[in-house]
Coordinates of C-alpha atoms in Angstrom, one line a residue:
Chain A
M878 CA 27.0 -41.6 -15.8
K879 CA 23.9 -40.5 -14.0
P880 CA 24.5 -37.9 -11.3
V881 CA 23.2 -38.9 -7.9
F882 CA 22.7 -35.3 -6.8
T883 CA 22.3 -32.0 -8.5
V884 CA 21.8 -28.6 -6.9
T885 CA 18.3 -27.3 -7.5
K886 CA 17.8 -24.5 -10.1
G887 CA 15.4 -23.1 -7.5
M888 CA 18.3 -21.7 -5.5
L889 CA 20.5 -19.0 -7.0
P890 CA 24.2 -19.9 -7.1
V891 CA 25.1 -17.5 -4.3
S892 CA 26.0 -17.8 -0.6
T893 CA 23.2 -16.9 1.8
S894 CA 23.7 -14.2 4.4
Y895 CA 22.3 -16.4 7.2
C896 CA 24.3 -17.2 10.3
P897 CA 26.1 -20.6 10.6
G898 CA 23.6 -23.2 11.9
C899 CA 20.5 -21.2 11.1
T900 CA 17.8 -23.2 9.4
H901 CA 16.6 -20.5 6.9
G902 CA 19.0 -22.1 4.3
V903 CA 17.4 -25.5 4.8
A904 CA 13.9 -24.1 4.7
H905 CA 14.7 -22.1 1.5
R906 CA 16.2 -25.2 -0.1
I907 CA 13.3 -27.6 0.6
I908 CA 10.8 -25.1 -0.7
M909 CA 12.7 -24.3 -3.9
E910 CA 13.6 -28.0 -4.5
T911 CA 9.9 -28.8 -4.2
L912 CA 8.9 -26.1 -6.7
D913 CA 11.7 -27.4 -9.1
E914 CA 10.6 -31.0 -8.8
M915 CA 7.0 -30.0 -9.5
G916 CA 8.0 -28.0 -12.5
L917 CA 6.6 -24.8 -11.0
L918 CA 9.7 -22.5 -10.8
G919 CA 8.6 -20.4 -13.8
K920 CA 5.1 -20.1 -12.6
T921 CA 5.6 -19.0 -9.0
I922 CA 5.6 -15.6 -7.2
G923 CA 7.0 -15.4 -3.7
V924 CA 6.7 -12.7 -1.0
A925 CA 9.5 -12.0 1.4
P926 CA 8.9 -10.6 4.9
I927 CA 10.7 -8.2 7.1
G928 CA 13.3 -9.9 9.3
C929 CA 16.4 -11.9 8.4
S930 CA 14.7 -13.4 5.4
V931 CA 13.8 -10.0 3.8
V932 CA 16.6 -10.9 1.4
A933 CA 15.1 -14.3 0.5
H934 CA 14.6 -12.9 -3.0
Q935 CA 18.4 -12.9 -3.4
F936 CA 18.5 -16.6 -3.0
M937 CA 15.1 -18.0 -4.2
N938 CA 15.0 -18.2 -8.0
V939 CA 11.5 -17.1 -8.7
D940 CA 9.7 -13.7 -9.2
M941 CA 9.5 -12.1 -5.7
C942 CA 8.7 -9.0 -3.9
E943 CA 9.3 -7.7 -0.4
A944 CA 6.4 -6.9 1.9
A945 CA 6.1 -4.4 4.7
H946 CA 6.5 -5.9 8.2
G947 CA 3.7 -8.4 8.7
R948 CA 1.8 -7.5 5.5
A949 CA 2.9 -10.4 3.3
P950 CA -0.5 -12.1 3.4
A951 CA -2.2 -8.9 2.2
V952 CA 0.4 -8.5 -0.5
A953 CA -0.1 -12.1 -1.6
S954 CA -3.8 -11.6 -1.6
G955 CA -3.3 -8.7 -4.1
I956 CA -0.9 -10.7 -6.3
R957 CA -3.4 -13.6 -6.3
R958 CA -6.2 -11.4 -7.7
V959 CA -4.0 -10.4 -10.6
H960 CA -2.6 -13.9 -11.3
P961 CA -5.2 -16.5 -10.5
D962 CA -3.3 -19.3 -12.3
K963 CA 0.2 -18.9 -10.7
V964 CA 1.6 -20.4 -7.6
V965 CA 1.9 -17.8 -4.8
F966 CA 3.6 -18.1 -1.4
T967 CA 4.7 -16.0 1.5
Y968 CA 7.7 -16.7 3.7
Q969 CA 7.5 -15.1 7.1
G970 CA 9.2 -15.2 10.5
D971 CA 7.5 -15.3 13.8
G972 CA 7.9 -11.6 14.7
D973 CA 6.5 -10.7 11.2
L974 CA 3.6 -13.2 11.2
A975 CA 2.7 -13.8 14.8
S976 CA 3.1 -10.2 16.1
I977 CA 2.8 -7.3 13.8
G978 CA 1.1 -9.3 11.0
M979 CA -1.5 -11.2 13.1
G980 CA -4.4 -9.3 11.5
E981 CA -3.3 -10.1 7.9
I982 CA -2.5 -13.8 8.5
V983 CA -5.8 -14.5 10.3
H984 CA -7.9 -12.8 7.7
A985 CA -6.1 -14.3 4.7
A986 CA -6.6 -17.7 6.4
A987 CA -10.2 -17.0 7.1
R988 CA -10.8 -15.9 3.5
G989 CA -9.3 -19.2 2.4
E990 CA -6.8 -17.3 0.2
K991 CA -5.3 -19.6 -2.5
F992 CA -1.7 -19.2 -1.5
T993 CA 0.7 -21.0 0.8
T994 CA 2.4 -19.4 3.9
F995 CA 5.7 -20.8 5.2
F996 CA 6.0 -19.7 8.8
I997 CA 9.5 -19.9 10.1
N998 CA 9.2 -20.1 13.9
N999 CA 12.5 -19.7 15.8
G1000 CA 11.0 -18.0 18.8
I1001 CA 13.1 -14.8 18.6
Y1002 CA 13.6 -11.5 16.7
G1003 CA 16.7 -12.5 14.8
M1004 CA 17.5 -9.5 12.6
T1005 CA 17.1 -6.9 15.2
G1006 CA 19.4 -8.7 17.6
G1007 CA 17.5 -11.3 19.7
Q1008 CA 14.5 -9.6 21.3
M1009 CA 11.5 -11.5 22.7
A1010 CA 9.1 -12.7 20.1
P1011 CA 5.4 -13.6 20.6
T1012 CA 6.6 -17.2 20.2
T1013 CA 9.5 -17.0 22.8
L1014 CA 9.1 -19.8 25.3
I1015 CA 8.5 -19.2 29.0
G1016 CA 11.9 -19.0 30.7
Q1017 CA 13.7 -18.3 27.4
R1018 CA 16.2 -15.4 27.6
S1019 CA 16.2 -12.7 25.1
T1020 CA 17.6 -9.1 25.1
T1021 CA 14.1 -7.9 26.2
S1022 CA 13.6 -10.7 28.7
V1023 CA 17.1 -11.1 30.2
D1024 CA 16.0 -13.2 33.1
G1025 CA 13.8 -15.3 30.9
R1026 CA 10.3 -14.7 29.6
S1027 CA 7.7 -14.7 32.4
R1028 CA 4.0 -15.2 32.1
E1029 CA 3.4 -12.3 34.6
Q1030 CA 5.4 -9.8 32.6
A1031 CA 4.9 -10.9 28.9
G1032 CA 2.0 -13.4 28.8
M1033 CA 2.1 -16.8 27.0
P1034 CA 3.7 -17.7 23.7
L1035 CA 1.3 -17.9 20.7
K1036 CA 0.6 -21.2 19.0
I1037 CA -0.2 -20.2 15.5
C1038 CA -1.1 -23.6 13.9
E1039 CA -3.6 -24.3 16.7
L1040 CA -5.0 -20.8 16.4
L1041 CA -5.5 -20.9 12.7
A1042 CA -6.9 -24.4 12.8
T1043 CA -9.9 -23.0 14.6
L1044 CA -10.8 -21.2 11.4
D1045 CA -13.0 -22.7 8.6
G1046 CA -10.9 -21.0 5.8
P1047 CA -7.7 -23.0 5.7
D1048 CA -7.4 -26.3 3.9
Y1049 CA -4.1 -27.5 5.3
I1050 CA -2.1 -26.6 8.4
E1051 CA 1.0 -28.6 9.5
R1052 CA 3.8 -28.0 11.9
V1053 CA 7.2 -29.5 11.1
S1054 CA 10.7 -29.2 12.4
L1055 CA 14.1 -28.8 10.8
D1056 CA 16.1 -30.4 13.5
S1057 CA 17.1 -33.7 11.9
P1058 CA 17.4 -35.4 8.4
A1059 CA 14.2 -37.4 9.1
H1060 CA 12.3 -34.3 10.2
I1061 CA 13.6 -32.3 7.2
R1062 CA 12.3 -35.0 4.9
A1063 CA 9.0 -34.9 6.6
A1064 CA 9.0 -31.1 6.3
K1065 CA 9.6 -31.3 2.6
K1066 CA 6.6 -33.6 2.3
A1067 CA 4.5 -31.0 4.0
V1068 CA 5.8 -28.3 1.7
R1069 CA 4.9 -30.5 -1.3
K1070 CA 1.5 -31.2 0.0
A1071 CA 0.8 -27.5 0.5
F1072 CA 1.8 -26.7 -3.1
E1073 CA -0.1 -29.7 -4.4
Y1074 CA -3.3 -28.4 -2.7
Q1075 CA -2.7 -24.9 -4.1
V1076 CA -2.2 -26.3 -7.6
A1077 CA -5.4 -28.3 -7.2
G1078 CA -7.3 -25.1 -6.5
K1079 CA -7.8 -25.6 -2.8
G1080 CA -7.7 -22.6 -0.4
F1081 CA -5.2 -21.5 2.2
T1082 CA -2.3 -23.8 3.1
F1083 CA 0.1 -23.2 5.9
V1084 CA 3.3 -24.9 7.0
E1085 CA 5.0 -23.9 10.2
L1086 CA 8.7 -24.8 10.2
L1087 CA 10.3 -24.8 13.7
S1088 CA 13.7 -23.3 13.2
T1089 CA 16.9 -22.5 15.1
C1090 CA 18.6 -19.2 15.7
P1091 CA 22.0 -20.3 17.3
T1092 CA 23.3 -16.7 17.3
N1093 CA 20.5 -15.2 19.4
W1094 CA 19.8 -18.4 21.4
G1095 CA 23.4 -18.2 22.5
L1096 CA 24.0 -21.8 21.6
T1097 CA 26.2 -23.7 19.2
P1098 CA 24.4 -25.1 16.1
T1099 CA 24.4 -28.6 17.6
E1100 CA 23.0 -27.4 20.9
A1101 CA 20.4 -25.3 19.1
M1102 CA 19.2 -28.4 17.2
K1103 CA 19.0 -30.3 20.5
R1104 CA 17.1 -27.5 22.2
M1105 CA 14.6 -27.4 19.3
R1106 CA 14.1 -31.2 19.4
E1107 CA 13.6 -31.3 23.2
E1108 CA 12.3 -28.0 24.5
V1109 CA 10.7 -26.3 21.5
T1110 CA 8.7 -29.2 20.1
A1111 CA 7.4 -29.9 23.7
Y1112 CA 5.6 -26.6 23.6
Y1113 CA 4.9 -26.6 19.8
P1114 CA 3.9 -30.2 19.0
L1115 CA 4.6 -31.4 15.5
G1116 CA 1.7 -32.6 13.4
V1117 CA -1.1 -32.0 11.0
Y1118 CA -3.6 -29.5 12.5
K1119 CA -6.0 -29.3 9.5
D1120 CA -6.2 -31.3 6.3
T1121 CA -9.5 -31.0 4.4
G1122 CA -8.1 -33.5 1.9
K1123 CA -7.9 -36.1 4.5
E1124 CA -11.2 -35.2 6.1
A1125 CA -12.8 -35.8 2.8
E1126 CA -11.3 -39.3 2.4
Chain B
M437 CA -18.4 5.3 -26.0
S438 CA -18.6 8.5 -23.9
E439 CA -22.0 9.4 -22.4
K440 CA -23.5 12.1 -20.3
V441 CA -25.2 11.1 -17.1
L442 CA -26.3 12.5 -13.7
M443 CA -24.2 10.8 -11.0
K444 CA -23.3 11.0 -7.3
G445 CA -19.7 12.0 -6.8
N446 CA -18.5 8.8 -5.2
E447 CA -20.1 6.6 -7.9
A448 CA -18.8 8.8 -10.7
F449 CA -15.2 8.6 -9.2
A450 CA -15.5 4.8 -9.2
E451 CA -16.9 4.6 -12.7
A452 CA -14.1 6.9 -14.0
V453 CA -11.2 4.7 -12.7
I454 CA -12.8 1.6 -14.2
R455 CA -13.0 3.4 -17.5
G456 CA -9.4 4.5 -16.9
G457 CA -8.3 0.8 -16.9
V458 CA -8.6 -0.2 -13.2
R459 CA -9.7 -3.8 -12.6
F460 CA -8.8 -4.3 -8.9
Y461 CA -10.2 -2.6 -5.9
F462 CA -9.1 -2.9 -2.3
G463 CA -10.8 -1.0 0.5
Y464 CA -12.1 -0.8 4.0
P465 CA -15.3 1.0 4.9
I466 CA -15.1 4.6 6.1
T467 CA -17.4 7.5 5.8
P468 CA -17.8 9.6 3.6
Q469 CA -16.7 7.3 0.8
S470 CA -18.4 4.0 1.5
E471 CA -20.4 4.2 -1.8
I472 CA -17.1 3.6 -3.6
P473 CA -16.5 0.0 -2.2
E474 CA -20.2 -0.7 -2.6
F475 CA -20.2 0.4 -6.2
M476 CA -16.9 -1.5 -6.9
S477 CA -18.3 -4.7 -5.3
R478 CA -21.2 -4.6 -7.7
E479 CA -19.5 -3.4 -10.9
L480 CA -16.0 -4.8 -11.0
P481 CA -16.9 -8.5 -11.2
K482 CA -19.2 -7.6 -14.2
R483 CA -16.3 -6.0 -16.0
G484 CA -13.6 -8.7 -15.6
G485 CA -12.3 -7.2 -12.4
K486 CA -12.0 -8.2 -8.7
F487 CA -13.2 -6.6 -5.5
L488 CA -11.6 -7.4 -2.2
Q489 CA -12.7 -5.9 1.1
A490 CA -9.6 -5.7 3.3
E491 CA -9.4 -6.4 7.0
S492 CA -8.0 -2.9 7.6
E493 CA -6.5 0.1 5.7
L494 CA -3.1 -1.5 6.3
G495 CA -4.4 -4.6 4.5
A496 CA -5.9 -2.5 1.7
I497 CA -2.8 -0.6 0.8
N498 CA -0.7 -3.7 1.0
M499 CA -3.1 -5.7 -1.2
A500 CA -2.8 -2.8 -3.7
Y501 CA 1.0 -3.0 -3.4
G502 CA 0.8 -6.8 -4.2
C503 CA -1.6 -6.1 -7.1
G504 CA 0.6 -3.3 -8.5
A505 CA 3.8 -5.3 -8.1
A506 CA 2.1 -8.1 -10.0
G507 CA 1.3 -5.7 -12.8
G508 CA -2.4 -5.1 -12.1
N509 CA -4.0 -1.6 -12.1
G510 CA -5.3 -1.3 -8.6
F511 CA -7.4 1.4 -6.9
I512 CA -7.9 2.2 -3.3
S513 CA -10.3 4.8 -1.8
S514 CA -10.4 6.0 1.8
S515 CA -10.9 9.0 4.0
S516 CA -8.5 11.0 6.1
P517 CA -7.8 8.7 9.1
G518 CA -7.8 5.7 6.8
I519 CA -5.3 7.5 4.5
A520 CA -3.1 8.1 7.6
L521 CA -3.0 4.4 8.2
M522 CA -1.9 3.8 4.6
Q523 CA 1.1 6.2 4.8
E524 CA 3.6 3.4 5.6
G525 CA 2.3 1.6 2.5
M526 CA 2.7 4.7 0.3
S527 CA 6.3 4.9 1.3
F528 CA 6.8 1.3 0.3
L529 CA 5.0 1.8 -3.0
C530 CA 7.2 4.7 -3.9
G531 CA 10.4 3.0 -2.7
A532 CA 9.6 -0.2 -4.7
E533 CA 8.2 1.9 -7.6
V534 CA 4.8 0.3 -7.7
P535 CA 1.9 2.1 -9.3
V536 CA -1.6 2.5 -7.8
T537 CA -4.4 5.0 -7.9
L538 CA -5.6 6.5 -4.6
L539 CA -8.6 8.5 -3.7
N540 CA -8.9 10.4 -0.5
V541 CA -12.4 11.7 0.2
S542 CA -11.3 13.8 3.1
R543 CA -13.0 14.7 6.3
G544 CA -12.3 16.5 9.6
G545 CA -9.5 15.8 12.1
P546 CA -7.3 15.5 14.0
G547 CA -7.9 12.0 15.3
I548 CA -11.2 10.5 14.3
G549 CA -12.4 14.2 14.0
S550 CA -15.7 14.2 12.2
I551 CA -17.3 12.9 9.1
Q552 CA -18.0 16.3 7.7
P553 CA -16.0 17.8 4.8
G554 CA -12.5 19.1 5.6
Q555 CA -9.3 20.0 3.8
A556 CA -6.9 19.5 6.7
D557 CA -5.3 16.6 4.9
Y558 CA -3.3 19.1 2.9
N559 CA 0.0 18.4 4.7
Q560 CA -0.7 14.7 5.0
V561 CA -1.1 14.3 1.3
T562 CA 1.4 16.8 -0.1
R563 CA 4.2 16.2 2.4
G564 CA 3.5 12.5 3.0
G565 CA 3.3 10.8 6.4
G566 CA 5.5 7.9 5.5
N567 CA 9.2 7.5 6.0
G568 CA 11.9 8.5 3.6
D569 CA 12.4 10.7 0.5
Y570 CA 9.4 10.2 -1.7
R571 CA 6.7 12.1 -3.5
I572 CA 3.1 11.4 -4.6
P573 CA 1.3 13.6 -7.2
V574 CA -1.9 14.9 -5.7
F575 CA -4.8 16.4 -7.7
A576 CA -7.7 18.3 -6.2
P577 CA -10.6 18.6 -8.6
A578 CA -13.3 21.2 -8.0
S579 CA -16.2 19.5 -9.9
I580 CA -17.3 16.0 -10.4
Q581 CA -16.5 16.3 -14.1
E582 CA -13.0 17.4 -13.3
A583 CA -12.6 14.5 -10.8
V584 CA -13.8 12.1 -13.5
D585 CA -11.3 13.4 -16.1
I586 CA -8.4 13.2 -13.6
L587 CA -9.3 9.8 -12.2
Y588 CA -9.7 8.5 -15.8
E589 CA -6.1 9.5 -16.5
A590 CA -4.6 8.6 -13.0
P591 CA -4.0 4.9 -13.7
S592 CA -2.0 5.8 -16.8
I593 CA 0.0 8.4 -14.9
A594 CA 0.7 5.9 -12.1
D595 CA 1.9 3.3 -14.7
K596 CA 4.0 5.8 -16.6
Y597 CA 6.0 6.8 -13.5
R598 CA 5.6 3.6 -11.6
N599 CA 4.4 5.6 -8.6
P600 CA 1.2 6.1 -6.7
V601 CA -1.1 8.9 -7.8
M602 CA -3.6 10.5 -5.5
V603 CA -6.8 12.4 -6.0
L604 CA -8.0 14.5 -3.1
A605 CA -11.8 15.2 -3.0
D606 CA -13.8 16.1 0.1
G607 CA -17.0 14.8 1.6
L608 CA -19.0 17.4 -0.2
M609 CA -17.8 16.2 -3.6
G610 CA -18.3 12.6 -2.7
Q611 CA -22.0 13.2 -1.8
M612 CA -23.2 15.7 -4.3
M613 CA -24.7 14.9 -7.7
E614 CA -23.7 16.6 -11.0
P615 CA -24.1 15.8 -14.7
V616 CA -20.9 14.3 -16.0
M617 CA -19.6 13.2 -19.4
L618 CA -18.1 9.7 -18.9
P619 CA -15.1 9.0 -21.2
E620 CA -14.7 5.9 -23.4
P621 CA -13.3 2.9 -21.5
K622 CA -9.5 2.3 -22.0
H623 CA -8.0 -1.1 -22.5
A624 CA -7.2 -2.9 -19.2
F625 CA -4.3 -5.4 -19.3
T626 CA -5.3 -9.0 -18.8
S627 CA -3.0 -11.2 -16.7
E628 CA -1.7 -12.8 -19.9
E629 CA -0.7 -9.4 -21.3
I630 CA 1.2 -8.3 -18.2
P631 CA 4.6 -10.0 -18.7
A632 CA 5.0 -8.2 -22.1
A633 CA 3.4 -4.9 -21.0
K634 CA 5.2 -4.7 -17.6
P635 CA 8.3 -6.9 -17.8
W636 CA 9.4 -5.5 -14.4
A637 CA 6.3 -6.9 -12.7
I638 CA 6.3 -10.2 -10.6
S639 CA 4.1 -12.1 -13.0
G640 CA 5.5 -15.6 -12.3
S641 CA 6.2 -16.2 -16.0
E642 CA 9.2 -17.4 -17.9
K643 CA 10.1 -14.2 -19.6
G644 CA 13.9 -14.5 -19.5
E645 CA 14.8 -12.3 -16.5
R646 CA 13.5 -12.8 -13.0
S647 CA 11.6 -9.9 -11.5
V648 CA 12.2 -8.6 -8.0
V649 CA 10.1 -5.7 -6.5
K650 CA 11.7 -4.3 -3.4
S651 CA 12.5 -1.2 -1.4
L652 CA 15.3 -2.6 0.7
R653 CA 18.8 -1.4 -0.4
L654 CA 21.2 -2.1 2.4
Q655 CA 24.4 -0.7 0.7
P656 CA 24.4 3.0 1.3
E657 CA 25.7 3.8 -2.2
V658 CA 23.0 1.7 -3.8
L659 CA 20.2 3.3 -1.8
E660 CA 21.6 6.8 -2.5
A661 CA 21.6 6.1 -6.2
H662 CA 18.0 4.7 -6.0
V663 CA 16.8 7.8 -4.2
E664 CA 18.5 10.1 -6.7
H665 CA 16.8 8.1 -9.5
L666 CA 13.4 8.6 -7.7
Y667 CA 14.1 12.3 -7.6
E668 CA 14.9 12.5 -11.3
K669 CA 11.5 10.9 -11.8
Y670 CA 9.9 13.4 -9.4
A671 CA 11.6 16.3 -11.4
E672 CA 9.9 15.0 -14.5
M673 CA 6.6 14.9 -12.7
E674 CA 7.1 18.5 -11.6
K675 CA 7.5 19.5 -15.2
E676 CA 4.6 17.4 -16.6
L677 CA 1.9 17.2 -14.0
E678 CA 1.6 20.7 -12.7
K679 CA -2.0 21.9 -13.2
V680 CA -3.6 25.2 -12.2
E681 CA -6.4 27.5 -13.3
C682 CA -6.0 31.3 -12.9
E683 CA -8.7 33.8 -13.3
G684 CA -8.7 37.6 -13.4
L685 CA -5.2 38.1 -12.0
E686 CA -4.4 41.2 -14.3
D687 CA -6.5 43.7 -12.4
A688 CA -7.4 42.0 -9.2
E689 CA -7.3 43.9 -6.0
V690 CA -7.5 40.7 -4.1
V691 CA -6.5 37.2 -5.2
F692 CA -8.1 34.1 -3.6
V693 CA -6.2 30.8 -3.6
A694 CA -8.5 27.8 -3.1
F695 CA -8.8 24.2 -4.2
G696 CA -11.6 21.7 -4.4
T697 CA -15.0 22.8 -3.2
M698 CA -13.5 25.9 -1.6
A699 CA -12.6 27.1 -5.1
R700 CA -16.3 27.0 -6.0
L701 CA -17.2 29.0 -2.9
A702 CA -14.4 31.5 -3.6
R703 CA -15.8 31.8 -7.2
E704 CA -19.2 32.9 -5.8
A705 CA -17.5 35.4 -3.5
M706 CA -15.6 36.9 -6.5
E707 CA -18.9 37.7 -8.2
L708 CA -20.4 39.2 -5.0
L709 CA -17.3 41.4 -4.6
E710 CA -17.4 42.5 -8.2
A711 CA -21.0 43.7 -7.7
Q712 CA -19.6 45.8 -4.9
G713 CA -16.9 47.2 -7.1
I714 CA -14.0 45.1 -5.8
K715 CA -12.1 43.1 -8.4
A716 CA -11.1 39.7 -7.2
G717 CA -9.0 37.1 -9.0
M718 CA -8.3 33.4 -8.2
I719 CA -5.5 31.0 -8.4
R720 CA -6.9 27.5 -8.2
P721 CA -4.2 24.8 -7.8
I722 CA -5.5 21.6 -9.4
S723 CA -2.2 19.8 -8.6
L724 CA -1.3 20.2 -5.0
W725 CA 2.0 18.5 -5.6
P726 CA 3.6 19.6 -7.8
Y727 CA 2.3 22.9 -6.5
P728 CA 1.9 25.7 -9.1
Y729 CA 4.3 28.2 -7.5
R730 CA 4.9 30.0 -10.8
A731 CA 1.2 30.9 -11.1
F732 CA 1.9 33.5 -8.3
D733 CA 4.2 35.4 -10.7
G734 CA 1.0 36.4 -12.5
I735 CA -0.2 38.5 -9.6
S736 CA -0.3 42.2 -10.7
Q737 CA 0.9 45.3 -9.0
K738 CA -2.7 46.2 -8.2
T739 CA -3.2 43.3 -5.9
K740 CA -3.3 44.3 -2.2
A741 CA -3.7 40.8 -0.6
V742 CA -3.6 37.2 -1.4
I743 CA -6.2 35.2 0.6
S744 CA -6.2 31.4 1.1
V745 CA -9.7 30.1 1.5
E746 CA -9.4 26.8 3.2
L747 CA -11.2 24.2 5.4
S748 CA -8.1 23.9 7.5
M749 CA -6.1 26.1 9.9
G750 CA -4.1 27.4 6.9
Q751 CA -2.1 24.3 5.9
M752 CA -1.7 25.6 2.3
L753 CA -0.2 29.0 3.5
Q754 CA 3.3 27.6 3.4
D755 CA 3.0 26.8 -0.3
I756 CA 1.3 30.1 -1.0
N757 CA 4.1 32.0 0.7
L758 CA 6.7 30.2 -1.3
G759 CA 4.8 31.3 -4.4
V760 CA 4.1 34.9 -3.3
K761 CA 7.7 35.4 -2.1
G762 CA 6.8 38.3 0.2
R763 CA 5.5 40.5 -2.6
V764 CA 2.0 40.8 -1.3
P765 CA 0.4 40.3 2.2
V766 CA -0.9 36.8 2.5
R767 CA -4.0 36.1 4.7
L768 CA -6.4 33.3 5.6
I769 CA -10.1 32.8 5.6
H770 CA -11.0 29.4 7.0
R771 CA -13.5 27.3 8.8
V772 CA -12.7 23.9 10.3
G773 CA -14.5 21.0 12.1
G774 CA -16.9 20.4 9.2
M775 CA -18.1 24.0 9.3
L776 CA -18.3 25.7 5.9
P777 CA -18.0 29.5 5.3
T778 CA -20.7 31.1 3.3
S779 CA -19.8 33.2 0.3
L780 CA -21.2 36.2 2.1
E781 CA -18.9 35.4 5.0
V782 CA -15.9 35.3 2.6
V783 CA -17.0 38.6 1.2
E784 CA -17.2 40.3 4.6
K785 CA -13.9 38.9 5.8
T786 CA -12.2 39.9 2.5
K787 CA -13.4 43.5 2.9
K788 CA -12.0 43.5 6.4
I789 CA -8.6 42.2 5.2
L790 CA -8.5 44.8 2.5
E791 CA -9.1 47.6 5.0
E792 CA -6.4 46.2 7.2
V793 CA -3.8 46.0 4.4
R794 CA -4.6 49.3 2.7

């Protein structure tokens, strides 16, 4: 009998440490399933960030290292110089990438570094307990903006896809969401496209995955999905922000 | 093939690490070492290597971390304020046991300080500015030849211990020219050779066991065991890497302690003092960590004072006192801010100190 579903070898057979309803698990799975389906598991090197997913290497079944806070794109640039023929990716949260690591991500993108960055944007510092992130929406409560983020006090949230799309270095930039089965399937397509571009020798590829943090949003997992679908995507529109493959067609 | 050539310090340093097996350079421009990235950008691509100019020193040290974690032999050079920015990275490299060769062509401080030579990085490089329990071997050569010999071996030492290794030069050494004998190039690992040569490295290859390079250890007992393991390694380094040169300690009335270019100046002062009938000796630490404390046991009964000659406000005095153990008065002759003492100035100050301690 042919099995209709098997668990990907890309994920190690252990429980993750992520909170119930958090979408890190979904993001991990679609990335690792894609590598598995493309036959790349034994040829891939991943870089984990600082944040909840610092432990991604305990779940993702490829060679991995941790990077200092925000420095994953620099670390991946170093790895890429040593192993020009492997698949390299970074997996980074919004505090890591959009705040402390802004210099590294912008320059890696501008250099057209041949690796893929998966940007998990849940609009909050999860691991440290729910502080305001550079991506926290106006009005959103956090432990450092208890009355809700205000423009006067903290400025405006950063739109990373839009910002990186102004650069000539990247080959592919897309924002996806993990709020529904249909969107998760679309997200997996984006992940695959990024890896396909990388294998084809193209430059920097970037997929932003809008994610939930029910624990620090103070919502149930279902409410968190609803908020992401309605409020978060309103500020962070889904879509392809750059695709040199398409432009060439 | 080894060959004798006349070279500027910074270029000789770069050539030495390439011959020592380095194929990857990451750096950010900073005076007085900018000839090194310039040289590397020209030379590495010709020799199967790669040069990458980083967006900052933070970028550079973390690129080197990625390179080392992936099994490559990386090299970074910078100068004092740039080295300060890299301290977080050095803590990560030590915690994750990633090798890299570092060169600090030091200048004046604090802050942006000056671009003139200085030795006020002593505490920064021997004590470390990063967080946690870690150590980095530091060598302070006094000639371009000695720097070349140390830099040639540094990548192998870094690989052996899976730890960063630092060479501390100063702006004077970087800029001066001296004849040097360049050693025969060592074999540099290709990316295909890495999985077998460094099975711990993240090489993205199907080698049986998956590799993870990390410094996070959330369980207290696991982190404790890891730090104990690091310190067993550091104990080995203390046994194997200590390097010192002692001169004329048997009958010296005064003993200078100096490293790098200040040792050359102290050497001149020794000759001038000898001509005036004062016997001077010298302890020249070549490794600043591990520090050659035992060398101070060679100081004789005849010695009236031990004098540190430094381009800092006496940062080495703490180590000297640990070596001297109160047996002889310890004094300091120093200039800072990029000012250098002359050998005559050292002679005069030494005579004053001797009068005072007699």
